[in-house]
Rosetta silent file (secondary structure, phi, psi, omega in degrees, C-alpha in Angstrom):
SEQUENCE: DQAIAIPKSNEQAIHLVNIGIRIALGISFLILPVVFIVRLVGTNFSFGSQVNNWFYVLVITVFSTACVQLINGWSLRHKMFSIIAGSVVVLSLLTSTLKLVFGFLNVNDGLLIAFVTAQVFTMIYATIRVTRSHYPLVFEKNMEEAHKTAAEYSGFPKFYMINALLNTFSSNLP
SCORE:     score description
SCORE:     0.000 S_00000001
   1 L     0.000  -31.839 -179.692   -0.365   -9.267   -3.436 S_00000001
   2 H   -72.624  -27.750 -178.889   -0.779  -12.898   -2.362 S_00000001
   3 H   -73.957  -15.192 -176.724   -1.574  -14.037   -5.916 S_00000001
   4 H   -63.364  -30.451 -178.385    1.806  -12.800   -7.196 S_00000001
   5 H   -77.504  -14.443 -172.149    3.544  -15.921   -5.889 S_00000001
   6 L   -79.517  -44.403 -173.820    1.214  -18.328   -7.731 S_00000001
   7 L   -59.571  149.600  178.953    1.916  -17.924  -11.503 S_00000001
   8 L   -76.808  -30.504 -178.169    4.527  -20.166  -13.080 S_00000001
   9 L  -104.245  146.130  176.042    5.961  -17.410  -15.262 S_00000001
  10 H   -64.339  -30.480 -179.681    7.481  -14.127  -14.126 S_00000001
  11 H   -61.033  -44.200  178.487    5.629  -12.427  -16.948 S_00000001
  12 H   -67.713  -37.081  178.190    2.264  -13.299  -15.419 S_00000001
  13 H   -64.324  -40.455  176.711    3.477  -12.243  -11.970 S_00000001
  14 H   -63.227  -39.104  176.589    4.565   -8.876  -13.381 S_00000001
  15 H   -58.223  -44.168 -179.510    1.107   -8.550  -14.946 S_00000001
  16 H   -64.748  -38.629  176.961   -0.459   -9.086  -11.520 S_00000001
  17 H   -63.923  -44.527  179.719    1.810   -6.469   -9.937 S_00000001
  18 H   -62.829  -41.682  176.435    0.934   -3.978  -12.669 S_00000001
  19 H   -63.475  -41.811  178.877   -2.778   -4.646  -12.251 S_00000001
  20 H   -61.061  -42.152  178.437   -2.342   -4.242   -8.480 S_00000001
  21 H   -64.801  -41.080  179.401   -0.618   -0.881   -8.882 S_00000001
  22 H   -67.022  -37.955  176.711   -3.346    0.324  -11.220 S_00000001
  23 H   -65.099  -43.038  178.813   -6.051   -0.848   -8.810 S_00000001
  24 H   -61.132  -42.887  177.103   -4.263    0.941   -5.945 S_00000001
  25 H   -62.593  -44.531 -179.447   -4.091    4.138   -7.995 S_00000001
  26 H   -61.899  -46.430  179.841   -7.748    3.835   -8.946 S_00000001
  27 H   -65.789  -39.479  179.310   -8.918    3.243   -5.395 S_00000001
  28 H   -60.841  -42.651  179.697   -6.701    6.033   -4.118 S_00000001
  29 H   -74.084  -26.806  175.807   -8.238    8.492   -6.556 S_00000001
  30 H   -71.316  -21.267  179.052  -11.745    7.224   -5.783 S_00000001
  31 H   -68.578  -30.969 -176.994  -11.126    8.114   -2.145 S_00000001
  32 H   -54.393  -49.569  178.264  -10.899   11.819   -3.024 S_00000001
  33 H   -62.119  -35.801  178.060  -14.643   12.336   -3.648 S_00000001
  34 H   -64.089  -40.296  178.974  -15.403   10.409   -0.464 S_00000001
  35 H   -62.020  -43.244  179.048  -12.977   12.652    1.421 S_00000001
  36 H   -61.626  -41.976  179.761  -14.706   15.767    0.104 S_00000001
  37 H   -66.456  -46.072  179.687  -18.106   14.421    1.183 S_00000001
  38 H   -62.682  -40.118  178.970  -16.838   13.354    4.614 S_00000001
  39 H   -64.236  -41.788  178.867  -15.163   16.704    5.084 S_00000001
  40 H   -63.913  -48.299  179.279  -18.354   18.510    4.131 S_00000001
  41 H   -68.457  -39.919 -179.406  -20.483   16.354    6.430 S_00000001
  42 H   -61.907  -38.759  178.278  -17.784   16.341    9.118 S_00000001
  43 H   -64.955  -38.843  179.651  -17.676   20.117    9.217 S_00000001
  44 H   -69.028  -30.657 -178.746  -21.438   20.189    9.650 S_00000001
  45 L   -98.960   11.303  174.120  -21.292   17.672   12.498 S_00000001
  46 L    59.114   46.143  170.111  -18.323   19.373   14.191 S_00000001
  47 L   -68.413  -21.424  179.473  -15.725   16.590   13.915 S_00000001
  48 L   100.473  143.501 -177.495  -13.325   19.496   13.986 S_00000001
  49 H   -66.724  -26.473 -179.860  -11.076   20.916   11.341 S_00000001
  50 H   -64.118  -43.075  179.014   -8.088   19.066   12.798 S_00000001
  51 H   -71.510  -43.699 -176.990   -9.617   15.663   11.997 S_00000001
  52 H   -59.762  -35.360 -179.505  -11.045   16.759    8.655 S_00000001
  53 H   -65.487  -26.968 -177.980   -7.657   17.875    7.352 S_00000001
  54 H   -79.720  -13.949  178.056   -6.235   14.376    7.796 S_00000001
  55 H   -61.562  -29.692 -179.216   -8.807   12.768    5.507 S_00000001
  56 H   -67.529  -25.253 -178.250   -6.788   14.001    2.524 S_00000001
  57 H   -74.829  -15.325  178.224   -3.812   11.922    3.624 S_00000001
  58 H   -55.415  -38.040 -178.952   -5.843    8.738    3.113 S_00000001
  59 H   -58.804  -48.493 -178.817   -5.016    8.843   -0.606 S_00000001
  60 H   -67.408  -42.636 -177.218   -1.273    8.726    0.052 S_00000001
  61 H   -65.595  -44.727  179.798   -1.557    6.169    2.832 S_00000001
  62 H   -62.535  -46.281 -178.683   -3.726    3.750    0.841 S_00000001
  63 H   -64.938  -45.626 -177.667   -1.461    3.937   -2.199 S_00000001
  64 H   -66.848  -38.722  178.032    1.812    3.556   -0.283 S_00000001
  65 H   -64.609  -43.498  178.561    0.485    0.652    1.777 S_00000001
  66 H   -62.896  -42.052  179.360   -0.744   -1.143   -1.348 S_00000001
  67 H   -62.861  -42.164  178.250    2.588   -0.646   -3.097 S_00000001
  68 H   -62.737  -41.175  178.490    4.506   -2.073   -0.145 S_00000001
  69 H   -64.571  -40.861  177.976    2.220   -5.107   -0.105 S_00000001
  70 H   -64.832  -42.295  178.598    2.681   -5.647   -3.842 S_00000001
  71 H   -65.834  -37.862  176.810    6.464   -5.341   -3.541 S_00000001
  72 H   -64.814  -37.674  175.440    6.419   -7.776   -0.632 S_00000001
  73 H   -63.137  -42.660  177.205    4.452  -10.232   -2.776 S_00000001
  74 H   -64.405  -42.794  179.584    7.016   -9.875   -5.567 S_00000001
  75 H   -65.088  -39.338  177.112    9.864  -10.278   -3.081 S_00000001
  76 H   -62.568  -41.757  179.349    8.246  -13.380   -1.607 S_00000001
  77 H   -58.071  -39.255 -175.372    7.953  -14.902   -5.076 S_00000001
  78 L  -101.416   15.894  176.902   11.666  -14.462   -5.667 S_00000001
  79 L    55.108   37.250  176.203   12.717  -15.393   -2.127 S_00000001
  80 L   -97.156   67.234 -173.880   14.084  -11.903   -1.474 S_00000001
  81 H   -67.661  -23.208  179.433   13.190  -12.086    2.189 S_00000001
  82 H   -66.407  -29.685  177.249   15.675   -9.373    3.134 S_00000001
  83 H   -69.557  -42.766  178.592   13.512   -6.830    1.296 S_00000001
  84 H   -64.069  -47.664  179.603   10.425   -7.930    3.217 S_00000001
  85 H   -62.471  -41.592  178.615   12.308   -7.915    6.516 S_00000001
  86 H   -62.203  -39.397  178.516   13.854   -4.547    5.702 S_00000001
  87 H   -62.902  -42.817  179.530   10.437   -3.073    4.947 S_00000001
  88 H   -64.619  -43.110 -179.773    9.084   -4.256    8.280 S_00000001
  89 H   -65.171  -45.751  179.761   12.123   -2.896   10.132 S_00000001
  90 H   -60.147  -46.234 -179.275   12.007    0.469    8.328 S_00000001
  91 H   -61.542  -49.222 -177.610    8.284    0.829    9.019 S_00000001
  92 H   -66.998  -47.100 -177.108    8.543   -0.110   12.694 S_00000001
  93 H   -64.394  -46.103 -178.971   11.730    1.787   13.421 S_00000001
  94 H   -66.944  -42.773  179.129   10.661    4.940   11.625 S_00000001
  95 H   -61.383  -49.417 -178.183    7.154    4.919   13.106 S_00000001
  96 H   -64.110  -43.819 -179.458    8.413    4.397   16.654 S_00000001
  97 H   -63.120  -46.463 -179.415   11.221    6.929   16.349 S_00000001
  98 H   -65.713  -37.163  177.067    9.005    9.608   14.868 S_00000001
  99 H   -62.122  -43.506  178.293    6.311    9.014   17.477 S_00000001
 100 H   -63.751  -46.971 -178.792    8.869    9.466   20.245 S_00000001
 101 H   -61.924  -48.293 -179.325   10.400   12.563   18.664 S_00000001
 102 H   -66.219  -31.632  176.653    7.036   14.170   17.978 S_00000001
 103 H   -66.360  -45.176  178.525    5.888   13.248   21.483 S_00000001
 104 H   -66.024  -34.285  179.119    8.899   14.914   23.091 S_00000001
 105 L   -82.811   -4.436  179.107    8.458   17.954   20.863 S_00000001
 106 L    58.759   44.446 -179.632    4.748   18.021   21.724 S_00000001
 107 L   -80.225  128.392  174.498    3.754   18.149   18.031 S_00000001
 108 L   -63.441  138.844  179.211    0.027   18.227   17.368 S_00000001
 109 L    61.328   26.981 -178.464   -1.075   15.186   15.326 S_00000001
 110 H   -60.982  -35.608  179.448    2.398   13.661   15.769 S_00000001
 111 H   -64.118  -42.630  179.044    1.047   10.105   15.733 S_00000001
 112 H   -68.724  -41.868  178.749   -0.620   10.634   12.364 S_00000001
 113 H   -61.978  -41.976  179.343    2.392   12.403   10.890 S_00000001
 114 H   -63.028  -44.013 -178.720    4.642    9.565   12.066 S_00000001
 115 H   -62.937  -49.347 -177.765    2.362    6.905   10.590 S_00000001
 116 H   -65.825  -44.763  179.863    2.019    8.547    7.179 S_00000001
 117 H   -60.814  -43.846  179.555    5.703    9.455    6.936 S_00000001
 118 H   -63.723  -40.101  178.522    6.752    5.917    7.843 S_00000001
 119 H   -61.472  -46.353 -177.946    4.384    4.434    5.227 S_00000001
 120 H   -65.778  -44.968 -179.915    5.739    6.651    2.456 S_00000001
 121 H   -67.386  -32.209  175.291    9.386    6.053    3.349 S_00000001
 122 H   -65.917  -40.521  176.845    8.783    2.300    3.560 S_00000001
 123 H   -62.064  -44.412  179.615    7.321    2.397    0.039 S_00000001
 124 H   -63.233  -44.995  179.159   10.349    4.325   -1.220 S_00000001
 125 H   -58.988  -50.780 -177.864   12.741    1.930    0.537 S_00000001
 126 H   -63.007  -39.371  179.178   11.014   -1.187   -0.843 S_00000001
 127 H   -63.953  -44.406  178.909   10.854    0.278   -4.355 S_00000001
 128 H   -63.485  -43.675 -178.869   14.567    1.105   -4.354 S_00000001
 129 H   -63.822  -42.793 -179.864   15.488   -2.335   -3.015 S_00000001
 130 H   -68.825  -38.371  179.856   13.407   -4.188   -5.615 S_00000001
 131 H   -61.686  -34.648 -179.313   14.693   -1.961   -8.422 S_00000001
 132 L   -86.770   -2.438 -176.179   18.268   -2.868   -7.485 S_00000001
 133 L   -81.799  178.953  177.083   17.523   -6.597   -7.179 S_00000001
 134 L   -74.183  -15.473 -177.959   18.001   -9.396   -9.695 S_00000001
 135 L  -126.782   66.873 -178.960   14.264   -9.324  -10.342 S_00000001
 136 L   -68.486  152.384  177.103   13.273   -5.668  -10.804 S_00000001
 137 L   -80.963  148.574  179.416    9.649   -4.829  -11.482 S_00000001
 138 L  -121.609  129.987  176.361    8.653   -3.492  -14.875 S_00000001
 139 L   -90.677  119.056 -174.993    5.748   -1.117  -15.356 S_00000001
 140 L   -91.708  145.792  175.185    3.926   -2.138  -18.511 S_00000001
 141 L   -97.120  -34.635  178.408    2.113    0.150  -20.882 S_00000001
 142 L   -86.441  110.160 -173.766    0.379   -2.586  -22.893 S_00000001
 143 L   -99.690    7.303 -177.756   -2.189   -4.009  -20.542 S_00000001
 144 H   -61.691  -48.564  178.811   -3.887   -6.497  -22.886 S_00000001
 145 H   -67.586  -35.219  179.695   -1.914   -9.498  -21.589 S_00000001
 146 H   -63.547  -38.172  178.797   -2.203   -8.215  -18.034 S_00000001
 147 H   -65.822  -37.497  176.609   -5.999   -8.217  -18.310 S_00000001
 148 H   -64.443  -42.705  178.479   -5.929  -11.847  -19.474 S_00000001
 149 H   -64.675  -41.969  179.066   -3.728  -12.759  -16.526 S_00000001
 150 H   -61.787  -40.077  178.135   -5.996  -10.848  -14.149 S_00000001
 151 H   -65.344  -37.222 -179.880   -9.020  -12.734  -15.471 S_00000001
 152 H   -65.896  -36.406 -176.481   -7.187  -16.027  -15.002 S_00000001
 153 L  -105.962   19.151 -176.132   -6.352  -15.253  -11.364 S_00000001
 154 L   -68.069  -23.000 -179.834   -9.518  -13.337  -10.478 S_00000001
 155 H   -70.892  -29.172 -176.257  -10.767  -16.066   -8.151 S_00000001
 156 H   -64.068  -48.598  178.843   -7.846  -15.706   -5.753 S_00000001
 157 H   -62.736  -33.236  178.704   -8.630  -12.162   -4.517 S_00000001
 158 H   -62.628  -40.622  178.863  -12.275  -13.117   -4.043 S_00000001
 159 H   -71.092  -43.387 -172.469  -11.215  -15.953   -1.775 S_00000001
 160 H   -81.447  -20.350 -172.834   -8.492  -14.024    0.027 S_00000001
 161 H   -60.410  -42.740 -178.951  -10.361  -10.729    0.435 S_00000001
 162 H   -63.709  -43.978  178.200  -12.430  -11.799    3.451 S_00000001
 163 H   -61.522  -46.816 -179.402   -9.330  -13.105    5.228 S_00000001
 164 H   -64.343  -40.176  179.527   -7.332   -9.948    4.481 S_00000001
 165 H   -63.314  -45.008  178.936  -10.201   -7.705    5.565 S_00000001
 166 H   -66.022  -41.028  177.948  -10.569   -9.495    8.891 S_00000001
 167 H   -63.213  -44.494  179.967   -6.803   -9.477    9.493 S_00000001
 168 H   -64.419  -44.027  179.347   -6.536   -5.763    8.706 S_00000001
 169 H   -61.619  -46.815 -177.072   -9.525   -4.939   10.876 S_00000001
 170 H   -68.345  -33.593  179.729   -8.262   -6.988   13.822 S_00000001
 171 H   -75.780  -26.532  179.847   -4.729   -5.565   13.631 S_00000001
 172 H   -93.948   -8.977 -178.279   -5.983   -1.974   13.486 S_00000001
 173 L   -61.312  -46.082 -179.752   -8.664   -2.420   16.140 S_00000001
 174 L   -64.419    0.000    0.000   -6.401   -1.792   19.162 S_00000001
């Protein structure tokens, strides 16, 4: 998502977004076999069926989070800061509101339901806002040029990955 702001042409930036969406889809689908294995092992080690059922939601959460990050990168490139700010507000407001509501209603797994629901709705919100903007995203079917662009900018994720991993880990640690 950070590399989207770098290319000089919008065409290359769109290629990077398309590659990012495809990577997010691929990783999301690769999570499924891991979930099945963890669920199988988790059942044997008595993590409990309540925890095991939530592993399936990882696919949706990973994909929606990646899409929001890609849209934020696109929005940053085009100085559409209101979309980025709106995404943050929607995520925070929806997460907090749902946590409170589910807490008052004494809903089991309310924190997880609130988190996942907020992620999905933030993705929908950001997608609608970008689609209606002056710089809508285009999903490409011909990926030949996108692969060339990805090869050209392949060094950036390698550099940024360690930083992003540490930031994500530290923000989710509490």
